[in-house]
PDB file of C-alpha atoms in Angstrom:
ATOM      1  CA  MET I   1      63.560  94.950 118.326  1.00  0.00           C
ATOM      2  CA  THR I   2      65.487  96.890 115.677  1.00  0.00           C
ATOM      3  CA  ILE I   3      66.959  95.212 112.620  1.00  0.00           C
ATOM      4  CA  ASN I   4      70.494  96.008 113.782  1.00  0.00           C
ATOM      5  CA  HIS I   5      69.790  94.453 117.170  1.00  0.00           C
ATOM      6  CA  LEU I   6      68.260  91.384 115.509  1.00  0.00           C
ATOM      7  CA  LEU I   7      71.285  90.940 113.196  1.00  0.00           C
ATOM      8  CA  ASP I   8      73.697  91.402 116.091  1.00  0.00           C
ATOM      9  CA  LYS I   9      71.822  88.776 118.101  1.00  0.00           C
ATOM     10  CA  LEU I  10      71.758  86.347 115.147  1.00  0.00           C
ATOM     11  CA  PHE I  11      75.444  86.916 114.451  1.00  0.00           C
ATOM     12  CA  ARG I  12      76.491  86.254 118.033  1.00  0.00           C
ATOM     13  CA  ARG I  13      74.257  83.218 118.350  1.00  0.00           C
ATOM     14  CA  HIS I  14      74.884  81.459 115.004  1.00  0.00           C
ATOM     15  CA  ARG I  15      78.261  82.646 113.682  1.00  0.00           C
ATOM     16  CA  GLU I  16      80.295  79.681 114.989  1.00  0.00           C
ATOM     17  CA  GLU I  17      77.912  77.020 113.752  1.00  0.00           C
ATOM     18  CA  LEU I  18      77.662  78.731 110.354  1.00  0.00           C
ATOM     19  CA  LEU I  19      81.475  78.768 110.157  1.00  0.00           C
ATOM     20  CA  ALA I  20      81.613  75.061 110.950  1.00  0.00           C
ATOM     21  CA  PHE I  21      78.891  74.418 108.371  1.00  0.00           C
ATOM     22  CA  ALA I  22      80.781  76.346 105.678  1.00  0.00           C
ATOM     23  CA  GLU I  23      83.972  74.444 106.490  1.00  0.00           C
ATOM     24  CA  ARG I  24      82.154  71.100 106.255  1.00  0.00           C
ATOM     25  CA  LYS I  25      81.024  72.165 102.798  1.00  0.00           C
ATOM     26  CA  GLY I  26      84.718  72.340 101.829  1.00  0.00           C
ATOM     27  CA  ASN I  27      85.289  76.079 102.218  1.00  0.00           C
ATOM     28  CA  TYR I  28      88.059  76.036 104.825  1.00  0.00           C
ATOM     29  CA  ASP I  29      89.903  79.068 103.491  1.00  0.00           C
ATOM     30  CA  ASN I  30      86.952  81.368 102.976  1.00  0.00           C
ATOM     31  CA  ALA I  31      84.401  80.267 105.576  1.00  0.00           C
ATOM     32  CA  GLU I  32      84.562  83.658 107.326  1.00  0.00           C
ATOM     33  CA  ASP I  33      83.823  85.459 104.063  1.00  0.00           C
ATOM     34  CA  LEU I  34      80.917  83.159 103.262  1.00  0.00           C
ATOM     35  CA  VAL I  35      79.334  83.712 106.665  1.00  0.00           C
ATOM     36  CA  GLN I  36      79.738  87.487 106.411  1.00  0.00           C
ATOM     37  CA  ASP I  37      78.218  87.413 102.931  1.00  0.00           C
ATOM     38  CA  ALA I  38      75.318  85.377 104.278  1.00  0.00           C
ATOM     39  CA  PHE I  39      74.600  88.017 106.903  1.00  0.00           C
ATOM     40  CA  LEU I  40      74.869  90.767 104.280  1.00  0.00           C
ATOM     41  CA  ARG I  41      72.335  88.954 102.109  1.00  0.00           C
ATOM     42  CA  LEU I  42      70.055  88.547 105.097  1.00  0.00           C
ATOM     43  CA  LEU I  43      70.376  92.273 105.768  1.00  0.00           C
ATOM     44  CA  GLN I  44      69.444  92.993 102.123  1.00  0.00           C
ATOM     45  CA  HIS I  45      66.264  90.926 102.416  1.00  0.00           C
ATOM     46  CA  ALA I  46      63.282  93.057 101.439  1.00  0.00           C
ATOM     47  CA  ASP I  47      61.208  92.134 104.487  1.00  0.00           C
ATOM     48  CA  LEU I  48      63.576  90.846 107.147  1.00  0.00           C
ATOM     49  CA  PRO I  49      61.023  90.785 110.001  1.00  0.00           C
ATOM     50  CA  ALA I  50      58.844  88.500 107.860  1.00  0.00           C
ATOM     51  CA  VAL I  51      61.521  85.769 107.803  1.00  0.00           C
ATOM     52  CA  ASN I  52      60.064  83.078 110.084  1.00  0.00           C
ATOM     53  CA  ASN I  53      63.284  81.181 110.797  1.00  0.00           C
ATOM     54  CA  PRO I  54      66.318  83.452 110.341  1.00  0.00           C
ATOM     55  CA  ARG I  55      68.728  80.688 111.432  1.00  0.00           C
ATOM     56  CA  ALA I  56      67.477  78.297 108.747  1.00  0.00           C
ATOM     57  CA  TYR I  57      67.521  81.117 106.217  1.00  0.00           C
ATOM     58  CA  LEU I  58      71.162  81.875 107.099  1.00  0.00           C
ATOM     59  CA  PHE I  59      72.090  78.218 106.673  1.00  0.00           C
ATOM     60  CA  LYS I  60      70.371  78.156 103.274  1.00  0.00           C
ATOM     61  CA  ILE I  61      72.197  81.305 102.162  1.00  0.00           C
ATOM     62  CA  THR I  62      75.533  79.876 103.371  1.00  0.00           C
ATOM     63  CA  SER I  63      74.840  76.617 101.559  1.00  0.00           C
ATOM     64  CA  ASN I  64      74.026  78.458  98.328  1.00  0.00           C
ATOM     65  CA  LEU I  65      77.112  80.667  98.599  1.00  0.00           C
ATOM     66  CA  SER I  66      79.226  77.600  99.257  1.00  0.00           C
ATOM     67  CA  ALA I  67      77.855  75.853  96.174  1.00  0.00           C
ATOM     68  CA  ASP I  68      78.506  78.980  94.126  1.00  0.00           C
ATOM     69  CA  GLN I  69      82.163  78.851  95.155  1.00  0.00           C
ATOM     70  CA  PHE I  70      82.529  75.485  93.448  1.00  0.00           C
ATOM     71  CA  ARG I  71      80.451  76.337  90.380  1.00  0.00           C
ATOM     72  CA  ARG I  72      82.421  79.298  89.143  1.00  0.00           C
ATOM     73  CA  PRO I  73      86.110  79.039  88.344  1.00  0.00           C
ATOM     74  CA  SER I  74      88.564  80.720  90.627  1.00  0.00           C
ATOM     75  CA  LEU I  75      89.109  84.000  88.843  1.00  0.00           C
ATOM     76  CA  GLU I  76      92.073  84.875  91.020  1.00  0.00           C
ATOM     77  CA  LEU I  77      94.081  82.120  89.358  1.00  0.00           C
ATOM     78  CA  ILE I  78      93.649  83.487  85.838  1.00  0.00           C
ATOM     79  CA  ASP I  79      95.596  86.489  84.580  1.00  0.00           C
ATOM     80  CA  HIS I  80      93.001  87.791  82.130  1.00  0.00           C
ATOM     81  CA  GLU I  81      95.417  90.034  80.241  1.00  0.00           C
ATOM     82  CA  ASN I  82      97.980  87.298  79.570  1.00  0.00           C
ATOM     83  CA  ALA I  83      95.735  84.248  79.648  1.00  0.00           C
ATOM     84  CA  GLU I  84      96.288  81.628  77.034  1.00  0.00           C
ATOM     85  CA  TYR I  85      93.107  79.680  77.582  1.00  0.00           C
ATOM     86  CA  ASP I  86      94.194  76.901  75.241  1.00  0.00           C
ATOM     87  CA  ASN I  87      96.958  75.991  77.679  1.00  0.00           C
ATOM     88  CA  TYR I  88      94.572  75.143  80.511  1.00  0.00           C
ATOM     89  CA  ALA I  89      93.998  71.419  80.771  1.00  0.00           C
ATOM     90  CA  CYS I  90      90.985  69.717  82.212  1.00  0.00           C
ATOM     91  CA  PRO I  91      91.932  68.190  85.595  1.00  0.00           C
ATOM     92  CA  LEU I  92      89.940  65.042  84.808  1.00  0.00           C
ATOM     93  CA  PRO I  93      91.630  62.161  83.018  1.00  0.00           C
ATOM     94  CA  LEU I  94      90.749  61.510  79.417  1.00  0.00           C
ATOM     95  CA  PRO I  95      88.265  58.692  78.768  1.00  0.00           C
ATOM     96  CA  GLU I  96      91.040  56.711  77.066  1.00  0.00           C
ATOM     97  CA  THR I  97      93.194  57.000  80.172  1.00  0.00           C
ATOM     98  CA  VAL I  98      90.334  55.811  82.367  1.00  0.00           C
ATOM     99  CA  ALA I  99      89.690  52.865  80.048  1.00  0.00           C
ATOM    100  CA  GLU I 100      93.392  51.924  79.997  1.00  0.00           C
ATOM    101  CA  SER I 101      93.567  52.115  83.781  1.00  0.00           C
ATOM    102  CA  GLN I 102      90.511  49.918  84.172  1.00  0.00           C
ATOM    103  CA  GLN I 103      91.917  47.429  81.683  1.00  0.00           C
ATOM    104  CA  SER I 104      95.290  47.356  83.495  1.00  0.00           C
ATOM    105  CA  TYR I 105      93.458  46.813  86.763  1.00  0.00           C
ATOM    106  CA  GLN I 106      91.566  43.846  85.301  1.00  0.00           C
ATOM    107  CA  PHE I 107      94.766  42.340  83.874  1.00  0.00           C
ATOM    108  CA  SER I 108      96.462  42.776  87.259  1.00  0.00           C
ATOM    109  CA  LEU I 109      93.601  40.981  88.993  1.00  0.00           C
ATOM    110  CA  GLN I 110      93.829  38.153  86.486  1.00  0.00           C
ATOM    111  CA  ALA I 111      97.609  37.968  86.919  1.00  0.00           C
ATOM    112  CA  LEU I 112      97.190  37.738  90.698  1.00  0.00           C
ATOM    113  CA  GLN I 113      94.794  34.826  90.255  1.00  0.00           C
ATOM    114  CA  ASP I 114      97.584  32.905  88.482  1.00  0.00           C
ATOM    115  CA  LEU I 115      99.786  33.052  91.589  1.00  0.00           C
ATOM    116  CA  PRO I 116      99.769  30.533  94.428  1.00  0.00           C
ATOM    117  CA  GLU I 117      97.419  31.623  97.202  1.00  0.00           C
ATOM    118  CA  ILE I 118     100.163  32.305  99.779  1.00  0.00           C
ATOM    119  CA  VAL I 119     102.131  34.472  97.320  1.00  0.00           C
ATOM    120  CA  ARG I 120      98.995  36.412  96.345  1.00  0.00           C
ATOM    121  CA  THR I 121      97.942  36.848  99.975  1.00  0.00           C
ATOM    122  CA  CYS I 122     101.364  38.093 101.114  1.00  0.00           C
ATOM    123  CA  PHE I 123     101.502  40.534  98.216  1.00  0.00           C
ATOM    124  CA  LEU I 124      98.012  41.932  98.820  1.00  0.00           C
ATOM    125  CA  LEU I 125      98.530  42.230 102.563  1.00  0.00           C
ATOM    126  CA  HIS I 126     101.738  44.161 102.028  1.00  0.00           C
ATOM    127  CA  ARG I 127     100.917  46.317  98.980  1.00  0.00           C
ATOM    128  CA  ILE I 128      97.203  46.904  99.427  1.00  0.00           C
ATOM    129  CA  ASP I 129      96.682  46.705 103.191  1.00  0.00           C
ATOM    130  CA  GLY I 130     100.085  48.219 104.021  1.00  0.00           C
ATOM    131  CA  ILE I 131     101.060  45.542 106.513  1.00  0.00           C
ATOM    132  CA  PRO I 132     104.832  45.325 107.024  1.00  0.00           C
ATOM    133  CA  GLN I 133     106.475  42.205 105.620  1.00  0.00           C
ATOM    134  CA  ALA I 134     107.845  41.294 109.046  1.00  0.00           C
ATOM    135  CA  ASP I 135     104.304  41.204 110.469  1.00  0.00           C
ATOM    136  CA  ILE I 136     103.084  39.072 107.572  1.00  0.00           C
ATOM    137  CA  ALA I 137     105.981  36.672 108.083  1.00  0.00           C
ATOM    138  CA  LYS I 138     105.156  36.393 111.761  1.00  0.00           C
ATOM    139  CA  ALA I 139     101.432  35.834 111.095  1.00  0.00           C
ATOM    140  CA  PHE I 140     102.094  33.036 108.584  1.00  0.00           C
ATOM    141  CA  ASN I 141     105.060  31.627 110.495  1.00  0.00           C
ATOM    142  CA  LEU I 142     107.353  32.239 107.509  1.00  0.00           C
ATOM    143  CA  PRO I 143     110.862  33.694 107.311  1.00  0.00           C
ATOM    144  CA  ARG I 144     110.759  37.390 106.466  1.00  0.00           C
ATOM    145  CA  ARG I 145     112.986  36.785 103.441  1.00  0.00           C
ATOM    146  CA  THR I 146     110.380  34.358 102.064  1.00  0.00           C
ATOM    147  CA  VAL I 147     107.663  36.994 102.334  1.00  0.00           C
ATOM    148  CA  GLU I 148     109.976  39.481 100.594  1.00  0.00           C
ATOM    149  CA  ARG I 149     110.529  36.993  97.748  1.00  0.00           C
ATOM    150  CA  TYR I 150     106.784  36.312  97.478  1.00  0.00           C
ATOM    151  CA  CYS I 151     106.049  40.041  97.186  1.00  0.00           C
ATOM    152  CA  ALA I 152     108.811  40.534  94.611  1.00  0.00           C
ATOM    153  CA  LYS I 153     107.630  37.495  92.639  1.00  0.00           C
ATOM    154  CA  ALA I 154     104.028  38.740  92.606  1.00  0.00           C
ATOM    155  CA  LEU I 155     105.042  42.229  91.497  1.00  0.00           C
ATOM    156  CA  ALA I 156     107.292  40.889  88.746  1.00  0.00           C
ATOM    157  CA  HIS I 157     104.522  38.557  87.570  1.00  0.00           C
ATOM    158  CA  CYS I 158     101.964  41.384  87.400  1.00  0.00           C
ATOM    159  CA  CYS I 159     104.380  43.682  85.564  1.00  0.00           C
ATOM    160  CA  ALA I 160     105.256  40.952  83.067  1.00  0.00           C
ATOM    161  CA  ARG I 161     101.570  40.268  82.419  1.00  0.00           C
ATOM    162  CA  LEU I 162     100.877  43.961  81.876  1.00  0.00           C
ATOM    163  CA  ASP I 163     103.703  44.131  79.327  1.00  0.00           C
ATOM    164  CA  GLN I 164     102.273  41.231  77.299  1.00  0.00           C
ATOM    165  CA  PRO I 165     100.165  42.071  74.246  1.00  0.00           C
ATOM    166  CA  ARG I 166      96.497  42.078  75.127  1.00  0.00           C
ATOM    167  CA  LYS I 167      93.819  40.161  73.312  1.00  0.00           C
TER     168      LYS I 167
END
């Protein structure tokens, strides 16, 4: 079997599953390119007939190429001639921002504990679980307007607590 025949056979047999694999790795837009590059790398192998499991080797190459896509920055997005590298911000939040968010979260949890159980439950069901107020009212056999007031009261209480100076 010639190398061209072997590559053609491998391509026809494994192309679709390699595409799906590349897409699962997060490369939706360039899965085709990754798979083609994988076959090119296989073709460039010094001793292709010595590869025991070409399918596994193709998956490994595709996996490595996929990882490489995430390691190096997207050069297409940077205009090298006019780039002002100081203007690029890190997409991750600053440690101070993370700490403030965690602290606000803890204060919100504490504020919710101050509320009566029914008010807290209605608020959490609506705001966190996304259950409509009408459904909550029906489940607890309450007027809808009461559930609306409970949710408003809980939100106002949490906001007021977050505005208070922290110890």
